[in-house]
């Protein structure tokens, strides 16, 4: 099993998952369907939250006891929120043809913003691998405590997934062939060549990234968050996956930044991955792991054997089997995807990034049928 979804907490964890999944889909619909909705969700709300974050750091709204300051004060969380939101605004500029959004060169923006986000994740994977290696001297696996208050079991699987992430960047094809949907509100920015080939390769890679580096969050950000845009793309929003992905990521980051305790404390706290072997049976939950990891990190011993000793004292033993299996799956599916792209680009004799290569697929045709041309 990927997650320890059993016991007295399982029903509430499932309810929490459904709430997040449905909530992300609904908020995405509000943000994408009209200009007013997009401005509200991706401009006005983030502006208000920015003021809130600054004031909280200045001592208002509880100061250090404020949930955002107490639980989500790492640079990575803020970076992900604003990078995702910048992506959402940039996509709106393209689909509504605002300002530089009308320019052909700006159509490279989605590729660059997605590539930058993938690279940040690759760096995070390598940090975990190097942290483990600094403890054991190899990549066989070791616990360390991150500044997000997470016990991470780093090892060779991080290196494998980092390589898969680098490959995934080059699985984005037809990068400048972007369109506005032809409905009256121009609700979507369409990228027809971003078919199920890339979506599946990205989803498996990104799930493994969260599973490895944000394990106590991955029940939500690694499953519900990834499935929400994929579900929308599959059933009613063909060709707009990357827009859906950016929208739901920004929405989730805003929620998690303001209400971090939703997934860490209380009835909806996230189901634990299987790497925390025996945790659920021992009565260990997400909150307990967070408190212990933060104590180790704040003591300055986050990347030492102290992390392994602390988690062992909780009755938890490392079980990285699923981490390794998914890492192999991640690199395999990305290698298959890039091989298919190379084969297709050689066949048509064209650059796959400046040209579309999946034109004969059903996904591509359904997306192009929605496009304003």
Short mmCIF file of C-alpha atoms in Angstrom, two decimals:
data_model
loop_
_atom_site.label_atom_id
_atom_site.label_comp_id
_atom_site.label_asym_id
_atom_site.label_seq_id
_atom_site.Cartn_x
_atom_site.Cartn_y
_atom_site.Cartn_z
CA UNK A 1 0.00 0.00 0.00
CA UNK A 2 1.12 3.54 -0.73
CA UNK A 3 -0.65 4.94 2.33
CA UNK A 4 -1.56 3.67 5.78
CA UNK A 5 -5.26 4.21 5.22
CA UNK A 6 -6.84 2.12 7.93
CA UNK A 7 -7.87 2.33 11.55
CA UNK A 8 -10.10 4.85 13.30
CA UNK A 9 -8.81 7.81 11.28
CA UNK A 10 -9.34 6.35 7.79
CA UNK A 11 -12.94 7.50 7.27
CA UNK A 12 -12.17 11.14 8.11
CA UNK A 13 -9.04 11.07 5.97
CA UNK A 14 -11.13 9.86 3.02
CA UNK A 15 -13.74 12.55 3.67
CA UNK A 16 -10.98 15.16 3.85
CA UNK A 17 -9.55 13.90 0.55
CA UNK A 18 -12.94 14.17 -1.18
CA UNK A 19 -13.41 17.68 0.23
CA UNK A 20 -10.04 18.80 -1.14
CA UNK A 21 -10.60 17.12 -4.53
CA UNK A 22 -14.07 18.61 -5.02
CA UNK A 23 -13.05 21.99 -3.60
CA UNK A 24 -10.12 22.30 -6.01
CA UNK A 25 -12.31 21.44 -8.99
CA UNK A 26 -14.97 23.97 -7.98
CA UNK A 27 -12.46 26.77 -7.31
CA UNK A 28 -10.75 26.02 -10.61
CA UNK A 29 -14.09 26.42 -12.39
CA UNK A 30 -14.64 29.79 -10.68
CA UNK A 31 -11.14 30.94 -11.62
CA UNK A 32 -11.13 29.81 -15.24
CA UNK A 33 -14.63 30.48 -16.62
CA UNK A 34 -14.68 34.30 -16.54
CA UNK A 35 -12.25 37.21 -16.37
CA UNK A 36 -13.89 38.38 -13.17
CA UNK A 37 -13.48 34.98 -11.56
CA UNK A 38 -9.85 34.78 -12.62
CA UNK A 39 -9.04 38.24 -11.28
CA UNK A 40 -10.77 37.41 -7.98
CA UNK A 41 -9.05 34.07 -7.41
CA UNK A 42 -5.60 34.79 -8.80
CA UNK A 43 -5.13 38.54 -8.28
CA UNK A 44 -7.36 39.90 -5.51
CA UNK A 45 -7.18 36.97 -3.08
CA UNK A 46 -3.36 36.57 -3.40
CA UNK A 47 -2.96 40.34 -2.85
CA UNK A 48 -5.04 40.17 0.32
CA UNK A 49 -3.08 37.12 1.49
CA UNK A 50 0.24 38.88 0.85
CA UNK A 51 -0.82 41.71 3.15
CA UNK A 52 -1.96 39.13 5.70
CA UNK A 53 1.38 37.28 5.58
CA UNK A 54 3.36 40.49 6.04
CA UNK A 55 1.23 41.65 8.96
CA UNK A 56 1.45 38.22 10.60
CA UNK A 57 5.24 38.43 10.41
CA UNK A 58 5.07 41.87 12.00
CA UNK A 59 3.25 40.40 14.99
CA UNK A 60 -0.40 40.80 14.08
CA UNK A 61 -2.94 37.95 13.82
CA UNK A 62 -1.13 36.03 16.55
CA UNK A 63 2.43 36.71 15.39
CA UNK A 64 4.61 33.63 15.89
CA UNK A 65 1.55 31.65 16.97
CA UNK A 66 -0.21 32.38 13.69
CA UNK A 67 -0.61 29.05 11.81
CA UNK A 68 1.10 30.40 8.67
CA UNK A 69 4.11 31.63 10.62
CA UNK A 70 4.23 28.60 12.91
CA UNK A 71 3.82 25.86 10.30
CA UNK A 72 4.45 27.23 6.78
CA UNK A 73 7.24 29.77 7.10
CA UNK A 74 9.77 28.06 4.84
CA UNK A 75 10.84 29.81 1.62
CA UNK A 76 9.73 26.82 -0.45
CA UNK A 77 6.07 27.21 0.48
CA UNK A 78 5.99 30.90 -0.47
CA UNK A 79 7.92 30.22 -3.66
CA UNK A 80 5.45 27.54 -4.77
CA UNK A 81 2.46 29.77 -4.04
CA UNK A 82 3.70 32.80 -5.94
CA UNK A 83 5.30 30.83 -8.78
CA UNK A 84 2.01 29.00 -9.33
CA UNK A 85 0.03 32.23 -9.14
CA UNK A 86 2.35 34.00 -11.58
CA UNK A 87 1.75 31.09 -13.93
CA UNK A 88 -2.03 31.49 -13.57
CA UNK A 89 -1.87 35.21 -14.34
CA UNK A 90 0.45 34.60 -17.30
CA UNK A 91 -1.94 32.01 -18.72
CA UNK A 92 -4.81 34.49 -18.34
CA UNK A 93 -2.77 37.06 -20.27
CA UNK A 94 -2.36 34.57 -23.11
CA UNK A 95 -5.96 33.38 -23.32
CA UNK A 96 -7.44 36.89 -22.98
CA UNK A 97 -4.64 38.47 -25.07
CA UNK A 98 -3.80 41.05 -22.41
CA UNK A 99 -0.66 43.14 -22.98
CA UNK A 100 2.34 40.97 -23.83
CA UNK A 101 0.00 37.98 -23.82
CA UNK A 102 -0.68 38.89 -27.48
CA UNK A 103 2.99 38.49 -28.42
CA UNK A 104 4.17 35.27 -30.04
CA UNK A 105 7.37 35.18 -27.97
CA UNK A 106 5.33 35.19 -24.76
CA UNK A 107 3.87 31.82 -25.72
CA UNK A 108 7.13 30.33 -24.44
CA UNK A 109 6.16 31.53 -20.95
CA UNK A 110 4.16 28.38 -19.99
CA UNK A 111 7.07 26.12 -20.93
CA UNK A 112 9.53 28.19 -18.90
CA UNK A 113 7.33 28.51 -15.81
CA UNK A 114 6.59 24.77 -15.76
CA UNK A 115 10.26 23.94 -16.40
CA UNK A 116 11.33 26.24 -13.54
CA UNK A 117 8.92 24.53 -11.14
CA UNK A 118 10.15 21.10 -12.19
CA UNK A 119 13.78 22.19 -11.70
CA UNK A 120 13.02 23.39 -8.16
CA UNK A 121 11.57 19.95 -7.42
CA UNK A 122 14.65 18.28 -8.94
CA UNK A 123 16.89 20.35 -6.65
CA UNK A 124 14.73 19.30 -3.69
CA UNK A 125 15.10 15.62 -4.66
CA UNK A 126 18.87 15.98 -4.87
CA UNK A 127 19.00 17.78 -1.53
CA UNK A 128 17.27 14.79 0.04
CA UNK A 129 19.63 12.31 -1.61
CA UNK A 130 22.70 14.28 -0.50
CA UNK A 131 21.34 14.66 3.03
CA UNK A 132 20.97 10.89 3.28
CA UNK A 133 24.43 10.32 1.78
CA UNK A 134 25.99 12.70 4.32
CA UNK A 135 24.66 10.46 7.09
CA UNK A 136 25.34 6.97 5.70
CA UNK A 137 28.05 7.65 3.13
CA UNK A 138 25.93 6.10 0.38
CA UNK A 139 22.42 6.23 -1.09
CA UNK A 140 21.02 3.21 0.73
CA UNK A 141 18.64 5.41 2.72
CA UNK A 142 18.58 7.57 5.85
CA UNK A 143 16.16 9.76 7.79
CA UNK A 144 16.64 13.50 8.00
CA UNK A 145 14.40 16.33 9.25
CA UNK A 146 13.53 19.22 6.91
CA UNK A 147 12.68 22.83 7.72
CA UNK A 148 9.06 22.00 6.82
CA UNK A 149 8.87 19.73 9.86
CA UNK A 150 8.97 16.50 7.84
CA UNK A 151 10.98 13.35 8.41
CA UNK A 152 12.26 12.43 4.95
CA UNK A 153 13.84 9.09 4.08
CA UNK A 154 16.29 10.05 1.37
CA UNK A 155 18.14 7.65 -0.89
CA UNK A 156 18.75 6.43 -4.45
CA UNK A 157 15.05 6.82 -5.27
CA UNK A 158 15.49 10.61 -5.07
CA UNK A 159 18.26 10.52 -7.67
CA UNK A 160 16.18 8.36 -10.00
CA UNK A 161 13.19 10.67 -9.67
CA UNK A 162 15.36 13.76 -10.18
CA UNK A 163 16.54 12.31 -13.50
CA UNK A 164 12.91 11.59 -14.42
CA UNK A 165 12.07 15.22 -13.67
CA UNK A 166 14.81 16.49 -15.98
CA UNK A 167 13.51 14.25 -18.75
CA UNK A 168 9.96 15.42 -18.07
CA UNK A 169 10.91 19.01 -18.91
CA UNK A 170 11.67 17.93 -22.46
CA UNK A 171 8.42 16.00 -22.76
CA UNK A 172 6.55 19.30 -23.24
CA UNK A 173 6.10 19.67 -27.01
CA UNK A 174 4.38 22.12 -29.36
CA UNK A 175 5.29 24.84 -26.85
CA UNK A 176 4.31 27.89 -28.92
CA UNK A 177 1.11 26.41 -30.33
CA UNK A 178 -1.24 27.79 -27.69
CA UNK A 179 -4.85 28.86 -28.27
CA UNK A 180 -7.78 30.51 -26.57
CA UNK A 181 -10.90 28.38 -26.37
CA UNK A 182 -13.65 29.53 -28.75
CA UNK A 183 -16.45 29.78 -26.18
CA UNK A 184 -17.79 33.28 -25.60
CA UNK A 185 -15.74 33.84 -22.43
CA UNK A 186 -12.51 32.35 -23.85
CA UNK A 187 -12.42 30.33 -20.65
CA UNK A 188 -9.32 28.28 -21.37
CA UNK A 189 -5.76 28.52 -22.58
CA UNK A 190 -5.34 25.39 -24.69
CA UNK A 191 -2.11 23.51 -25.30
CA UNK A 192 -3.27 20.74 -27.67
CA UNK A 193 0.09 18.96 -27.95
CA UNK A 194 0.16 18.46 -24.17
CA UNK A 195 -1.69 15.15 -24.44
CA UNK A 196 -2.11 12.21 -22.10
CA UNK A 197 1.50 11.22 -22.93
CA UNK A 198 2.91 14.18 -21.02
CA UNK A 199 0.14 14.33 -18.41
CA UNK A 200 0.70 10.75 -17.28
CA UNK A 201 4.50 11.16 -17.25
CA UNK A 202 4.19 14.38 -15.23
CA UNK A 203 1.63 13.01 -12.77
CA UNK A 204 3.68 9.93 -11.91
CA UNK A 205 6.87 11.98 -11.56
CA UNK A 206 5.24 14.70 -9.47
CA UNK A 207 3.43 12.22 -7.24
CA UNK A 208 6.77 10.57 -6.51
CA UNK A 209 8.32 13.97 -5.82
CA UNK A 210 5.70 14.79 -3.17
CA UNK A 211 5.76 11.20 -1.86
CA UNK A 212 9.52 11.46 -1.30
CA UNK A 213 9.96 15.07 -0.19
CA UNK A 214 6.62 16.05 1.36
CA UNK A 215 5.44 12.63 2.53
CA UNK A 216 3.17 13.86 5.32
CA UNK A 217 1.43 16.19 2.82
CA UNK A 218 1.26 13.81 -0.14
CA UNK A 219 -2.18 12.37 0.68
CA UNK A 220 -3.54 15.75 -0.42
CA UNK A 221 -0.89 17.46 -2.58
CA UNK A 222 0.35 14.25 -4.13
CA UNK A 223 -3.00 12.61 -4.88
CA UNK A 224 -6.02 14.96 -4.68
CA UNK A 225 -4.15 17.95 -6.10
CA UNK A 226 -2.74 15.99 -9.05
CA UNK A 227 -5.97 14.19 -9.88
CA UNK A 228 -8.17 17.33 -9.86
CA UNK A 229 -6.75 18.92 -13.07
CA UNK A 230 -6.34 15.53 -14.73
CA UNK A 231 -9.99 14.70 -14.01
CA UNK A 232 -11.16 18.02 -15.47
CA UNK A 233 -9.01 17.56 -18.57
CA UNK A 234 -10.33 14.05 -19.11
CA UNK A 235 -14.04 14.83 -18.86
CA UNK A 236 -14.88 18.42 -19.87
CA UNK A 237 -11.81 20.60 -20.32
CA UNK A 238 -9.68 18.86 -22.93
CA UNK A 239 -6.45 20.65 -23.81
CA UNK A 240 -6.43 22.91 -20.75
CA UNK A 241 -4.59 20.59 -18.38
CA UNK A 242 -1.65 22.92 -17.77
CA UNK A 243 -4.02 25.79 -16.95
CA UNK A 244 -6.00 23.52 -14.61
CA UNK A 245 -2.76 22.34 -12.99
CA UNK A 246 -1.49 25.87 -12.33
CA UNK A 247 -4.89 27.00 -11.05
CA UNK A 248 -5.39 24.12 -8.65
CA UNK A 249 -1.78 24.30 -7.44
CA UNK A 250 -2.11 28.01 -6.64
CA UNK A 251 -5.46 27.44 -4.93
CA UNK A 252 -4.09 24.58 -2.83
CA UNK A 253 -0.98 26.58 -1.88
CA UNK A 254 -3.14 29.49 -0.73
CA UNK A 255 -5.32 27.16 1.36
CA UNK A 256 -2.38 25.23 2.82
CA UNK A 257 -0.55 28.45 3.66
CA UNK A 258 -3.49 29.91 5.56
CA UNK A 259 -4.93 26.71 7.07
CA UNK A 260 -1.91 24.39 7.42
CA UNK A 261 -3.41 22.60 10.39
CA UNK A 262 -6.06 21.06 8.09
CA UNK A 263 -3.59 18.40 6.96
CA UNK A 264 -1.36 18.34 10.03
CA UNK A 265 -3.65 18.37 13.06
CA UNK A 266 -7.14 17.15 13.84
CA UNK A 267 -9.64 14.89 12.17
CA UNK A 268 -8.57 15.51 8.57
CA UNK A 269 -4.82 15.16 9.07
CA UNK A 270 -3.19 13.42 6.13
CA UNK A 271 -2.87 9.66 5.85
CA UNK A 272 0.74 8.60 6.34
CA UNK A 273 2.77 7.03 3.50
CA UNK A 274 4.06 3.50 3.93
CA UNK A 275 7.64 4.72 4.41
CA UNK A 276 6.70 5.38 8.06
CA UNK A 277 6.59 1.67 8.77
CA UNK A 278 4.37 0.73 11.71
CA UNK A 279 3.38 4.33 12.46
CA UNK A 280 -0.39 3.89 12.40
CA UNK A 281 -0.23 0.68 14.45
CA UNK A 282 1.93 2.49 17.00
CA UNK A 283 -0.56 5.39 17.23
CA UNK A 284 1.84 7.84 15.56
CA UNK A 285 0.14 10.49 13.42
CA UNK A 286 1.08 13.44 11.23
CA UNK A 287 1.05 15.93 14.09
CA UNK A 288 3.41 13.84 16.21
CA UNK A 289 5.85 13.44 13.34
CA UNK A 290 5.74 17.17 12.61
CA UNK A 291 6.45 18.16 16.23
CA UNK A 292 9.36 15.73 16.51
CA UNK A 293 10.85 16.70 13.15
CA UNK A 294 10.68 20.41 13.95
CA UNK A 295 12.38 19.81 17.29
CA UNK A 296 15.23 17.99 15.57
CA UNK A 297 15.51 20.60 12.80
CA UNK A 298 15.49 23.55 15.20
CA UNK A 299 18.21 21.92 17.28
CA UNK A 300 20.46 21.99 14.21
CA UNK A 301 20.58 18.19 13.96
CA UNK A 302 18.22 17.81 11.00
CA UNK A 303 20.84 16.19 8.75
CA UNK A 304 22.44 13.93 11.34
CA UNK A 305 21.76 10.49 12.81
CA UNK A 306 19.64 12.26 15.44
CA UNK A 307 16.73 12.31 12.96
CA UNK A 308 16.79 8.52 12.63
CA UNK A 309 17.09 8.10 16.38
CA UNK A 310 14.12 10.40 16.98
CA UNK A 311 11.81 8.63 14.56
CA UNK A 312 12.91 5.23 15.87
CA UNK A 313 11.97 6.36 19.38
CA UNK A 314 8.42 6.89 18.08
CA UNK A 315 8.25 3.24 17.08
CA UNK A 316 8.59 3.94 13.34
CA UNK A 317 10.86 1.97 11.02
CA UNK A 318 11.73 2.88 7.44
CA UNK A 319 9.84 1.02 4.70
CA UNK A 320 10.99 2.60 1.43
CA UNK A 321 9.72 -0.18 -0.87
CA UNK A 322 6.94 1.94 -2.39
CA UNK A 323 9.33 4.88 -2.80
CA UNK A 324 11.67 2.73 -4.87
CA UNK A 325 8.92 1.11 -6.95
CA UNK A 326 7.33 4.45 -7.88
CA UNK A 327 10.76 5.97 -8.65
CA UNK A 328 11.41 3.21 -11.19
CA UNK A 329 7.92 3.72 -12.64
CA UNK A 330 8.54 7.47 -12.82
CA UNK A 331 11.74 7.23 -14.83
CA UNK A 332 10.39 4.42 -17.00
CA UNK A 333 7.29 6.33 -18.09
CA UNK A 334 9.29 9.49 -18.77
CA UNK A 335 11.85 7.58 -20.85
CA UNK A 336 9.00 6.01 -22.84
CA UNK A 337 7.43 9.45 -23.34
CA UNK A 338 10.63 11.14 -24.54
CA UNK A 339 11.39 8.16 -26.80
CA UNK A 340 7.97 8.53 -28.41
CA UNK A 341 8.58 12.25 -28.92
CA UNK A 342 11.97 11.59 -30.54
CA UNK A 343 10.45 8.95 -32.81
CA UNK A 344 7.64 11.27 -33.89
CA UNK A 345 9.90 14.30 -34.43
CA UNK A 346 12.31 12.24 -36.58
CA UNK A 347 9.38 10.94 -38.60
CA UNK A 348 8.05 14.42 -39.39
CA UNK A 349 11.52 15.98 -39.58
CA UNK A 350 10.63 18.89 -37.28
CA UNK A 351 11.70 20.38 -33.95
CA UNK A 352 9.18 18.95 -31.41
CA UNK A 353 9.22 22.09 -29.27
CA UNK A 354 8.45 24.61 -31.99
CA UNK A 355 6.09 22.18 -33.71
CA UNK A 356 3.25 19.85 -32.72
CA UNK A 357 4.01 16.13 -32.82
CA UNK A 358 0.87 14.47 -31.43
CA UNK A 359 -1.48 15.75 -34.12
CA UNK A 360 -2.81 12.29 -34.96
CA UNK A 361 -3.97 11.49 -31.42
CA UNK A 362 -7.52 11.73 -30.13
CA UNK A 363 -6.45 14.01 -27.27
CA UNK A 364 -4.93 16.50 -29.70
CA UNK A 365 -7.97 16.53 -32.02
CA UNK A 366 -10.44 17.04 -29.17
CA UNK A 367 -8.39 19.93 -27.80
CA UNK A 368 -7.96 21.57 -31.21
CA UNK A 369 -11.71 21.33 -31.84
CA UNK A 370 -12.17 23.66 -28.84
CA UNK A 371 -9.63 26.20 -30.07
CA UNK A 372 -10.23 29.61 -31.57
CA UNK A 373 -8.18 29.78 -34.80
#
